[in-house]
Amino acid sequence: MRIEDLIRPNIRALKPYRSARHDFTSGILLDANENSFGSVLQLDGLELNRYPDPFQVPLRAKLAHLHGVGVENAFVGVGSDEVIDLLLRIFCEPTRDSIVIVEPTYGMYRVAADINNIRVRTSLLTDDFQIDIASVRDESRNNTKIIFCCSPNNPTGNVLRHEDILSICRHTPAIVVVDEAYHDFAGSESLIRSVASTPNLVVLRTLSKAWGLAGIRLGYCVASPVIISYLMKVKAPYNINVLTSHEALKALEDVDRVRRTASAVVQERERLAQALKEIPYVTKVFPSEANFVLIRCTRATLVYRRLAEQGIIVRDRTSEPKLQDCLRITVGTPTQDEQLIEAMRGLRV
Ligand SMILES: *Cc1c(COP(=O)(O)O)cnc(C)c1O
């Protein structure tokens, strides 16, 4: 399989927009119609009057270094959501091509496909929330260009078996996107280490969860250089703004801090899970490797509503396939979780 053969012909032939900042980044810059007199805001000595760097090399290099890959293997987007959308636009011909998603999972893959008018085929996870390889293979046709998997999976919380994902990569002539948004909370290894040997594998990451930076909108992916080069070609030239890349670079100075935060969340997750198990109407607390816990309980939607009435908002997942009577609860601070448990103990359902 050649990656190039999976790319939409119009994208393969695309001559990307060349911005003023592609050619010169210093000198007397009179080429981009920026405000030469400066900016109305002064923040951290940043030149906010200038368009940002379209190549984002320092940021991509830092992320690449963090994962032991090259800068040519790293792409940054406005959240992973932008990366998902760009991948669809690079590989899938609207109305003709399809993607496969493994449900229940993150809702954005389907929405992004719907927006782009790309057909969605669904394979259900097994009862222990693992990939049903035969069914994924069954759903994958000639026109299937991308298979999305999420590991640890949202909302089930478990890690998908790597050998299953790699087997799909080997046997399916499509791109396999593995969304590792919650990886920092998991005990397992990352699939990033398999990217070098698996040209059709794309691993998605984000600063929105363990890094606690959902507000700055920065996601990224690690993939083979061909895929990265098309992402660079198709993205908006200035997708990552100066403030976001400045803050992200600062955050990346202190990787240990993320590890400490993640392990504090994991510790609290286990405490929360234990407390939830002791609620009489909670019939199951699924094991989690993420920063949330999936539970099954009697009259889940009623529980959801009663909690909301008390200002405690969890996620009702009862209408998702395989998730009858399930709620997804994000790990809070010990105080927040105490309030949740207190409120749940007080409910009569
Ligand atoms: C939260 C989440 C993301 C994060 O998306 P961003 O656009 O990076 O904020 C990505 N994937 C999954 C599965 C998520 O749950």
Tab-separated table of C-alpha atoms and ligand atoms in Angstrom:
chain	number	residue	atom	x	y	z
A	1	MET	CA	0.000	0.000	0.000
A	2	ARG	CA	1.285	3.434	-0.933
A	3	ILE	CA	-0.017	6.272	1.225
A	4	GLU	CA	-0.008	8.509	-1.856
A	5	ASP	CA	-2.612	6.245	-3.486
A	6	LEU	CA	-5.031	6.879	-0.634
A	7	ILE	CA	-4.880	10.649	-0.992
A	8	ARG	CA	-7.658	12.461	-2.815
A	9	PRO	CA	-6.425	13.378	-6.310
A	10	ASN	CA	-7.241	17.083	-5.856
A	11	ILE	CA	-5.151	17.148	-2.661
A	12	ARG	CA	-2.290	15.295	-4.310
A	13	ALA	CA	-2.299	17.938	-7.038
A	14	LEU	CA	-2.838	20.869	-4.685
A	15	LYS	CA	-0.527	23.853	-4.920
A	16	PRO	CA	-0.725	25.169	-1.369
A	17	TYR	CA	-1.192	28.830	-0.543
A	18	ARG	CA	2.143	30.554	-0.033
A	19	SER	CA	1.849	33.172	2.628
A	20	ALA	CA	4.153	36.126	3.067
A	21	ARG	CA	5.756	34.375	6.059
A	22	HIS	CA	6.743	31.362	3.995
A	23	ASP	CA	9.486	33.317	2.258
A	24	PHE	CA	10.849	35.854	4.762
A	25	THR	CA	10.497	36.021	8.538
A	26	SER	CA	12.892	38.879	9.300
A	27	GLY	CA	13.952	42.183	7.766
A	28	ILE	CA	11.772	45.190	7.094
A	29	LEU	CA	8.539	43.241	6.749
A	30	LEU	CA	6.257	45.154	4.414
A	31	ASP	CA	4.859	42.093	2.695
A	32	ALA	CA	1.843	40.979	4.747
A	33	ASN	CA	-0.231	44.094	5.400
A	34	GLU	CA	0.269	43.720	9.137
A	35	ASN	CA	0.255	46.783	11.366
A	36	SER	CA	3.845	48.037	11.246
A	37	PHE	CA	3.139	50.444	14.137
A	38	GLY	CA	2.618	47.535	16.518
A	39	SER	CA	-0.285	45.994	18.387
A	40	VAL	CA	-2.971	47.411	20.663
A	41	LEU	CA	-1.928	44.700	23.168
A	42	GLN	CA	1.444	44.163	24.852
A	43	LEU	CA	1.748	40.586	26.111
A	44	ASP	CA	4.992	38.892	27.181
A	45	GLY	CA	6.940	40.863	24.564
A	46	LEU	CA	5.192	38.898	21.807
A	47	GLU	CA	4.918	40.489	18.393
A	48	LEU	CA	1.184	40.097	18.181
A	49	ASN	CA	1.041	42.392	15.160
A	50	ARG	CA	2.838	39.706	13.125
A	51	TYR	CA	1.261	36.630	11.610
A	52	PRO	CA	2.461	33.429	13.294
A	53	ASP	CA	5.059	31.043	11.896
A	54	PRO	CA	3.252	28.750	9.411
A	55	PHE	CA	5.740	25.880	9.941
A	56	GLN	CA	5.683	25.883	13.751
A	57	VAL	CA	9.110	24.239	13.828
A	58	PRO	CA	10.081	24.996	17.468
A	59	LEU	CA	6.790	23.623	18.773
A	60	ARG	CA	6.752	20.578	16.501
A	61	ALA	CA	10.408	19.888	17.277
A	62	LYS	CA	9.729	19.981	21.006
A	63	LEU	CA	6.788	17.613	20.750
A	64	ALA	CA	8.773	15.344	18.439
A	65	HIS	CA	11.676	15.305	20.888
A	66	LEU	CA	9.305	14.423	23.719
A	67	HIS	CA	8.261	11.312	21.789
A	68	GLY	CA	11.631	10.421	20.321
A	69	VAL	CA	10.576	11.070	16.705
A	70	GLY	CA	11.674	13.625	14.113
A	71	VAL	CA	10.068	16.995	13.480
A	72	GLU	CA	8.950	15.585	10.100
A	73	ASN	CA	6.771	13.136	12.086
A	74	ALA	CA	4.867	15.800	14.036
A	75	PHE	CA	1.942	18.029	13.116
A	76	VAL	CA	0.141	20.527	15.364
A	77	GLY	CA	-3.505	21.517	15.042
A	78	VAL	CA	-6.164	23.632	16.708
A	79	GLY	CA	-7.018	20.790	19.072
A	80	SER	CA	-7.071	17.215	17.840
A	81	ASP	CA	-10.418	18.128	16.365
A	82	GLU	CA	-8.666	20.074	13.611
A	83	VAL	CA	-6.372	17.132	12.885
A	84	ILE	CA	-9.382	14.807	12.586
A	85	ASP	CA	-11.057	17.183	10.134
A	86	LEU	CA	-7.895	17.620	8.048
A	87	LEU	CA	-7.324	13.864	7.816
A	88	LEU	CA	-10.859	13.430	6.513
A	89	ARG	CA	-10.332	16.173	3.964
A	90	ILE	CA	-7.018	14.724	2.793
A	91	PHE	CA	-8.114	11.108	2.389
A	92	CYS	CA	-11.870	10.993	1.890
A	93	GLU	CA	-13.726	12.018	-1.222
A	94	PRO	CA	-17.107	13.404	-0.065
A	95	THR	CA	-20.106	11.207	-1.010
A	96	ARG	CA	-17.808	8.471	-2.292
A	97	ASP	CA	-15.413	7.394	0.464
A	98	SER	CA	-16.120	6.069	3.933
A	99	ILE	CA	-14.566	5.793	7.348
A	100	VAL	CA	-14.976	3.079	9.957
A	101	ILE	CA	-15.462	3.959	13.596
A	102	VAL	CA	-15.453	1.553	16.507
A	103	GLU	CA	-18.408	2.364	18.737
A	104	PRO	CA	-19.176	3.381	21.414
A	105	THR	CA	-16.562	6.109	21.062
A	106	TYR	CA	-15.815	9.826	20.874
A	107	GLY	CA	-18.575	11.552	18.906
A	108	MET	CA	-16.353	13.892	16.918
A	109	TYR	CA	-15.258	11.337	14.305
A	110	ARG	CA	-18.833	10.913	13.136
A	111	VAL	CA	-19.667	14.617	13.275
A	112	ALA	CA	-16.539	15.542	11.336
A	113	ALA	CA	-17.401	12.892	8.728
A	114	ASP	CA	-21.010	14.124	8.536
A	115	ILE	CA	-19.830	17.691	8.000
A	116	ASN	CA	-17.625	16.514	5.152
A	117	ASN	CA	-20.364	14.278	3.730
A	118	ILE	CA	-18.299	11.149	4.222
A	119	ARG	CA	-20.046	7.865	4.851
A	120	VAL	CA	-19.606	6.362	8.330
A	121	ARG	CA	-19.528	2.604	8.847
A	122	THR	CA	-19.729	1.294	12.362
A	123	SER	CA	-18.144	-1.671	14.052
A	124	LEU	CA	-19.233	-2.388	17.613
A	125	LEU	CA	-16.704	-3.055	20.338
A	126	THR	CA	-16.930	-6.501	21.930
A	127	ASP	CA	-18.574	-6.917	25.337
A	128	ASP	CA	-15.231	-6.271	27.032
A	129	PHE	CA	-14.887	-3.124	24.874
A	130	GLN	CA	-12.145	-4.473	22.602
A	131	ILE	CA	-11.989	-4.277	18.814
A	132	ASP	CA	-13.891	-6.938	16.914
A	133	ILE	CA	-11.278	-7.372	14.199
A	134	ALA	CA	-13.450	-9.478	11.921
A	135	SER	CA	-16.189	-6.878	12.032
A	136	VAL	CA	-13.776	-3.991	11.343
A	137	ARG	CA	-12.423	-5.940	8.400
A	138	ASP	CA	-15.975	-6.626	7.267
A	139	GLU	CA	-16.944	-2.975	7.407
A	140	SER	CA	-13.800	-1.861	5.566
A	141	ARG	CA	-14.438	-1.697	1.816
A	142	ASN	CA	-12.448	-0.403	-1.146
A	143	ASN	CA	-13.619	3.077	-0.413
A	144	THR	CA	-12.784	2.987	3.295
A	145	LYS	CA	-9.972	5.437	3.754
A	146	ILE	CA	-9.689	5.868	7.516
A	147	ILE	CA	-10.372	3.657	10.536
A	148	PHE	CA	-10.689	5.573	13.806
A	149	CYS	CA	-9.893	3.931	17.149
A	150	CYS	CA	-9.637	5.645	20.491
A	151	SER	CA	-7.328	4.259	23.186
A	152	PRO	CA	-7.921	4.672	26.064
A	153	ASN	CA	-11.403	4.811	24.618
A	154	ASN	CA	-13.846	7.580	25.449
A	155	PRO	CA	-16.330	6.827	27.049
A	156	THR	CA	-15.468	3.237	28.046
A	157	GLY	CA	-12.104	4.168	29.597
A	158	ASN	CA	-10.159	1.054	28.568
A	159	VAL	CA	-7.061	0.671	26.443
A	160	LEU	CA	-7.506	-1.217	23.156
A	161	ARG	CA	-5.148	-4.125	22.540
A	162	HIS	CA	-2.174	-2.915	20.520
A	163	GLU	CA	-1.797	-6.167	18.637
A	164	ASP	CA	-5.359	-5.753	17.329
A	165	ILE	CA	-4.700	-2.213	16.116
A	166	LEU	CA	-1.402	-3.191	14.511
A	167	SER	CA	-3.036	-6.170	12.848
A	168	ILE	CA	-5.633	-3.834	11.319
A	169	CYS	CA	-2.812	-1.541	10.183
A	170	ARG	CA	-1.076	-4.466	8.479
A	171	HIS	CA	-4.114	-5.983	6.826
A	172	THR	CA	-6.217	-3.012	5.797
A	173	PRO	CA	-5.242	-0.636	3.004
A	174	ALA	CA	-6.495	2.405	4.908
A	175	ILE	CA	-5.181	4.967	7.354
A	176	VAL	CA	-5.595	3.898	10.984
A	177	VAL	CA	-5.995	6.808	13.379
A	178	VAL	CA	-5.485	6.016	17.047
A	179	ASP	CA	-6.664	8.783	19.334
A	180	GLU	CA	-4.514	8.760	22.468
A	181	ALA	CA	-6.053	11.848	24.094
A	182	TYR	CA	-6.090	10.033	27.458
A	183	HIS	CA	-2.786	8.207	27.159
A	184	ASP	CA	-1.135	10.093	30.039
A	185	PHE	CA	-3.577	8.499	32.480
A	186	ALA	CA	-2.941	4.956	31.247
A	187	GLY	CA	-0.367	2.455	32.365
A	188	SER	CA	0.298	1.126	28.880
A	189	GLU	CA	2.811	2.090	26.231
A	190	SER	CA	1.988	4.509	23.442
A	191	LEU	CA	1.489	3.407	19.856
A	192	ILE	CA	3.750	6.292	18.852
A	193	ARG	CA	6.657	3.866	19.023
A	194	SER	CA	5.060	1.866	16.186
A	195	VAL	CA	4.723	4.819	13.816
A	196	ALA	CA	8.206	4.372	12.320
A	197	SER	CA	7.398	0.813	11.242
A	198	THR	CA	3.733	1.437	10.338
A	199	PRO	CA	3.328	4.006	7.545
A	200	ASN	CA	-0.487	4.065	7.710
A	201	LEU	CA	-0.677	4.679	11.468
A	202	VAL	CA	-1.538	8.141	12.802
A	203	VAL	CA	-1.450	8.719	16.566
A	204	LEU	CA	-3.426	11.688	17.886
A	205	ARG	CA	-2.535	13.523	21.066
A	206	THR	CA	-3.761	16.679	22.735
A	207	LEU	CA	-2.798	19.177	25.425
A	208	SER	CA	-6.476	19.362	26.423
A	209	LYS	CA	-6.536	16.605	29.034
A	210	ALA	CA	-3.464	15.705	31.148
A	211	TRP	CA	-1.806	19.028	30.336
A	212	GLY	CA	-4.867	20.923	31.503
A	213	LEU	CA	-4.717	23.246	28.487
A	214	ALA	CA	-8.086	22.655	26.793
A	215	GLY	CA	-8.475	26.437	26.611
A	216	ILE	CA	-5.485	27.083	24.338
A	217	ARG	CA	-6.605	24.551	21.684
A	218	LEU	CA	-3.551	22.528	20.817
A	219	GLY	CA	-3.616	18.996	19.532
A	220	TYR	CA	-1.058	17.101	17.517
A	221	CYS	CA	-0.395	13.915	15.696
A	222	VAL	CA	2.601	11.706	15.065
A	223	ALA	CA	2.701	9.938	11.707
A	224	SER	CA	4.880	9.109	8.724
A	225	PRO	CA	6.472	12.105	6.959
A	226	VAL	CA	4.230	11.700	3.879
A	227	ILE	CA	1.082	12.105	5.945
A	228	ILE	CA	2.587	15.029	7.869
A	229	SER	CA	3.550	16.747	4.617
A	230	TYR	CA	-0.052	16.594	3.365
A	231	LEU	CA	-1.376	17.895	6.683
A	232	MET	CA	1.037	20.834	6.383
A	233	LYS	CA	-0.107	21.418	2.826
A	234	VAL	CA	-3.839	21.449	3.594
A	235	LYS	CA	-3.992	23.271	6.929
A	236	ALA	CA	-4.775	26.975	7.152
A	237	PRO	CA	-1.376	28.704	6.956
A	238	TYR	CA	-1.677	30.324	10.381
A	239	ASN	CA	-3.717	27.712	12.226
A	240	ILE	CA	-1.746	27.919	15.471
A	241	ASN	CA	-1.800	31.425	16.893
A	242	VAL	CA	1.115	33.184	18.590
A	243	LEU	CA	-0.424	32.993	22.079
A	244	THR	CA	-1.144	29.267	21.865
A	245	SER	CA	2.288	28.317	20.622
A	246	HIS	CA	3.958	30.575	23.195
A	247	GLU	CA	2.005	29.008	26.069
A	248	ALA	CA	2.451	25.483	24.708
A	249	LEU	CA	6.219	25.934	24.445
A	250	LYS	CA	6.263	27.178	28.035
A	251	ALA	CA	4.210	24.184	29.203
A	252	LEU	CA	6.517	21.790	27.389
A	253	GLU	CA	9.453	23.040	29.472
A	254	ASP	CA	8.069	21.107	32.420
A	255	VAL	CA	7.047	17.633	31.344
A	256	ASP	CA	7.477	16.285	34.870
A	257	ARG	CA	4.681	18.508	36.015
A	258	VAL	CA	2.273	16.814	33.598
A	259	ARG	CA	3.377	13.433	34.897
A	260	ARG	CA	2.731	14.547	38.458
A	261	THR	CA	-0.702	15.987	37.609
A	262	ALA	CA	-1.667	12.863	35.686
A	263	SER	CA	-0.633	10.600	38.533
A	264	ALA	CA	-2.616	12.714	41.014
A	265	VAL	CA	-5.670	12.332	38.756
A	266	VAL	CA	-5.084	8.574	38.516
A	267	GLN	CA	-4.885	8.276	42.288
A	268	GLU	CA	-8.116	10.226	42.687
A	269	ARG	CA	-9.740	8.135	39.937
A	270	GLU	CA	-9.116	4.967	41.924
A	271	ARG	CA	-10.505	6.560	45.086
A	272	LEU	CA	-13.593	7.733	43.185
A	273	ALA	CA	-14.094	4.331	41.564
A	274	GLN	CA	-13.962	2.664	44.968
A	275	ALA	CA	-16.494	5.087	46.440
A	276	LEU	CA	-18.818	4.602	43.450
A	277	LYS	CA	-18.734	0.838	43.924
A	278	GLU	CA	-20.228	1.317	47.356
A	279	ILE	CA	-23.317	3.153	46.073
A	280	PRO	CA	-26.125	0.555	46.243
A	281	TYR	CA	-27.747	1.371	42.877
A	282	VAL	CA	-24.425	1.448	40.987
A	283	THR	CA	-24.304	-1.976	39.390
A	284	LYS	CA	-20.929	-1.689	37.656
A	285	VAL	CA	-17.873	0.543	37.745
A	286	PHE	CA	-15.857	-0.144	34.624
A	287	PRO	CA	-12.068	-0.159	35.024
A	288	SER	CA	-10.609	3.072	33.638
A	289	GLU	CA	-7.235	4.112	32.265
A	290	ALA	CA	-8.419	7.673	31.612
A	291	ASN	CA	-9.480	10.693	33.689
A	292	PHE	CA	-13.101	9.589	33.868
A	293	VAL	CA	-15.045	6.606	35.104
A	294	LEU	CA	-17.885	4.843	33.332
A	295	ILE	CA	-20.563	3.415	35.591
A	296	ARG	CA	-23.735	1.449	35.065
A	297	CYS	CA	-26.565	2.092	37.471
A	298	THR	CA	-30.273	1.673	37.989
A	299	ARG	CA	-32.309	4.423	36.279
A	300	ALA	CA	-29.204	6.202	35.011
A	301	THR	CA	-31.001	9.068	33.298
A	302	LEU	CA	-32.915	9.817	36.478
A	303	VAL	CA	-29.650	9.819	38.440
A	304	TYR	CA	-28.181	12.139	35.822
A	305	ARG	CA	-31.124	14.557	36.156
A	306	ARG	CA	-31.195	14.500	39.943
A	307	LEU	CA	-27.471	15.253	40.071
A	308	ALA	CA	-27.875	18.102	37.586
A	309	GLU	CA	-30.605	19.573	39.787
A	310	GLN	CA	-27.982	19.781	42.507
A	311	GLY	CA	-25.500	21.413	40.148
A	312	ILE	CA	-23.410	18.284	39.590
A	313	ILE	CA	-23.076	17.595	35.910
A	314	VAL	CA	-22.035	14.198	34.593
A	315	ARG	CA	-22.471	12.756	31.107
A	316	ASP	CA	-25.488	10.641	30.225
A	317	ARG	CA	-24.287	7.931	27.828
A	318	THR	CA	-27.382	5.738	28.054
A	319	SER	CA	-28.296	6.111	24.398
A	320	GLU	CA	-24.912	4.918	23.097
A	321	PRO	CA	-24.639	1.369	21.773
A	322	LYS	CA	-23.648	-1.117	24.512
A	323	LEU	CA	-23.958	1.574	27.161
A	324	GLN	CA	-27.501	1.078	28.439
A	325	ASP	CA	-27.788	2.688	31.886
A	326	CYS	CA	-24.303	4.164	31.718
A	327	LEU	CA	-23.009	7.490	32.947
A	328	ARG	CA	-19.553	8.910	32.373
A	329	ILE	CA	-18.079	10.807	35.273
A	330	THR	CA	-14.961	12.948	34.955
A	331	VAL	CA	-12.563	12.654	37.872
A	332	GLY	CA	-12.899	15.826	39.921
A	333	THR	CA	-10.855	17.218	42.761
A	334	PRO	CA	-11.183	15.245	46.018
A	335	THR	CA	-13.638	17.893	47.269
A	336	GLN	CA	-15.754	17.770	44.099
A	337	ASP	CA	-15.797	13.986	44.148
A	338	GLU	CA	-16.785	14.007	47.804
A	339	GLN	CA	-19.755	16.228	46.893
A	340	LEU	CA	-20.681	13.925	44.034
A	341	ILE	CA	-20.556	10.838	46.239
A	342	GLU	CA	-22.486	12.610	48.962
A	343	ALA	CA	-25.177	13.624	46.451
A	344	MET	CA	-25.325	10.115	44.966
A	345	ARG	CA	-25.682	8.539	48.399
A	346	GLY	CA	-28.639	10.830	49.045
A	347	LEU	CA	-30.537	9.816	45.899
A	348	ARG	CA	-33.414	7.417	46.149
A	349	VAL	CA	-33.762	5.618	42.815
B	1	LIG	C1	-11.213	15.298	24.758
B	1	LIG	C2	-10.869	14.483	23.585
B	1	LIG	C3	-10.054	15.002	22.574
B	1	LIG	C4	-9.532	16.396	22.661
B	1	LIG	O1	-9.837	17.147	21.572
B	1	LIG	P1	-9.137	18.572	21.426
B	1	LIG	O2	-9.718	19.078	20.177
B	1	LIG	O3	-7.660	18.300	21.323
B	1	LIG	O4	-9.463	19.361	22.646
B	1	LIG	C5	-9.697	14.185	21.518
B	1	LIG	N1	-10.123	12.922	21.467
B	1	LIG	C6	-10.890	12.391	22.419
B	1	LIG	C7	-11.301	10.986	22.326
B	1	LIG	C8	-11.300	13.162	23.491
B	1	LIG	O5	-12.105	12.625	24.418
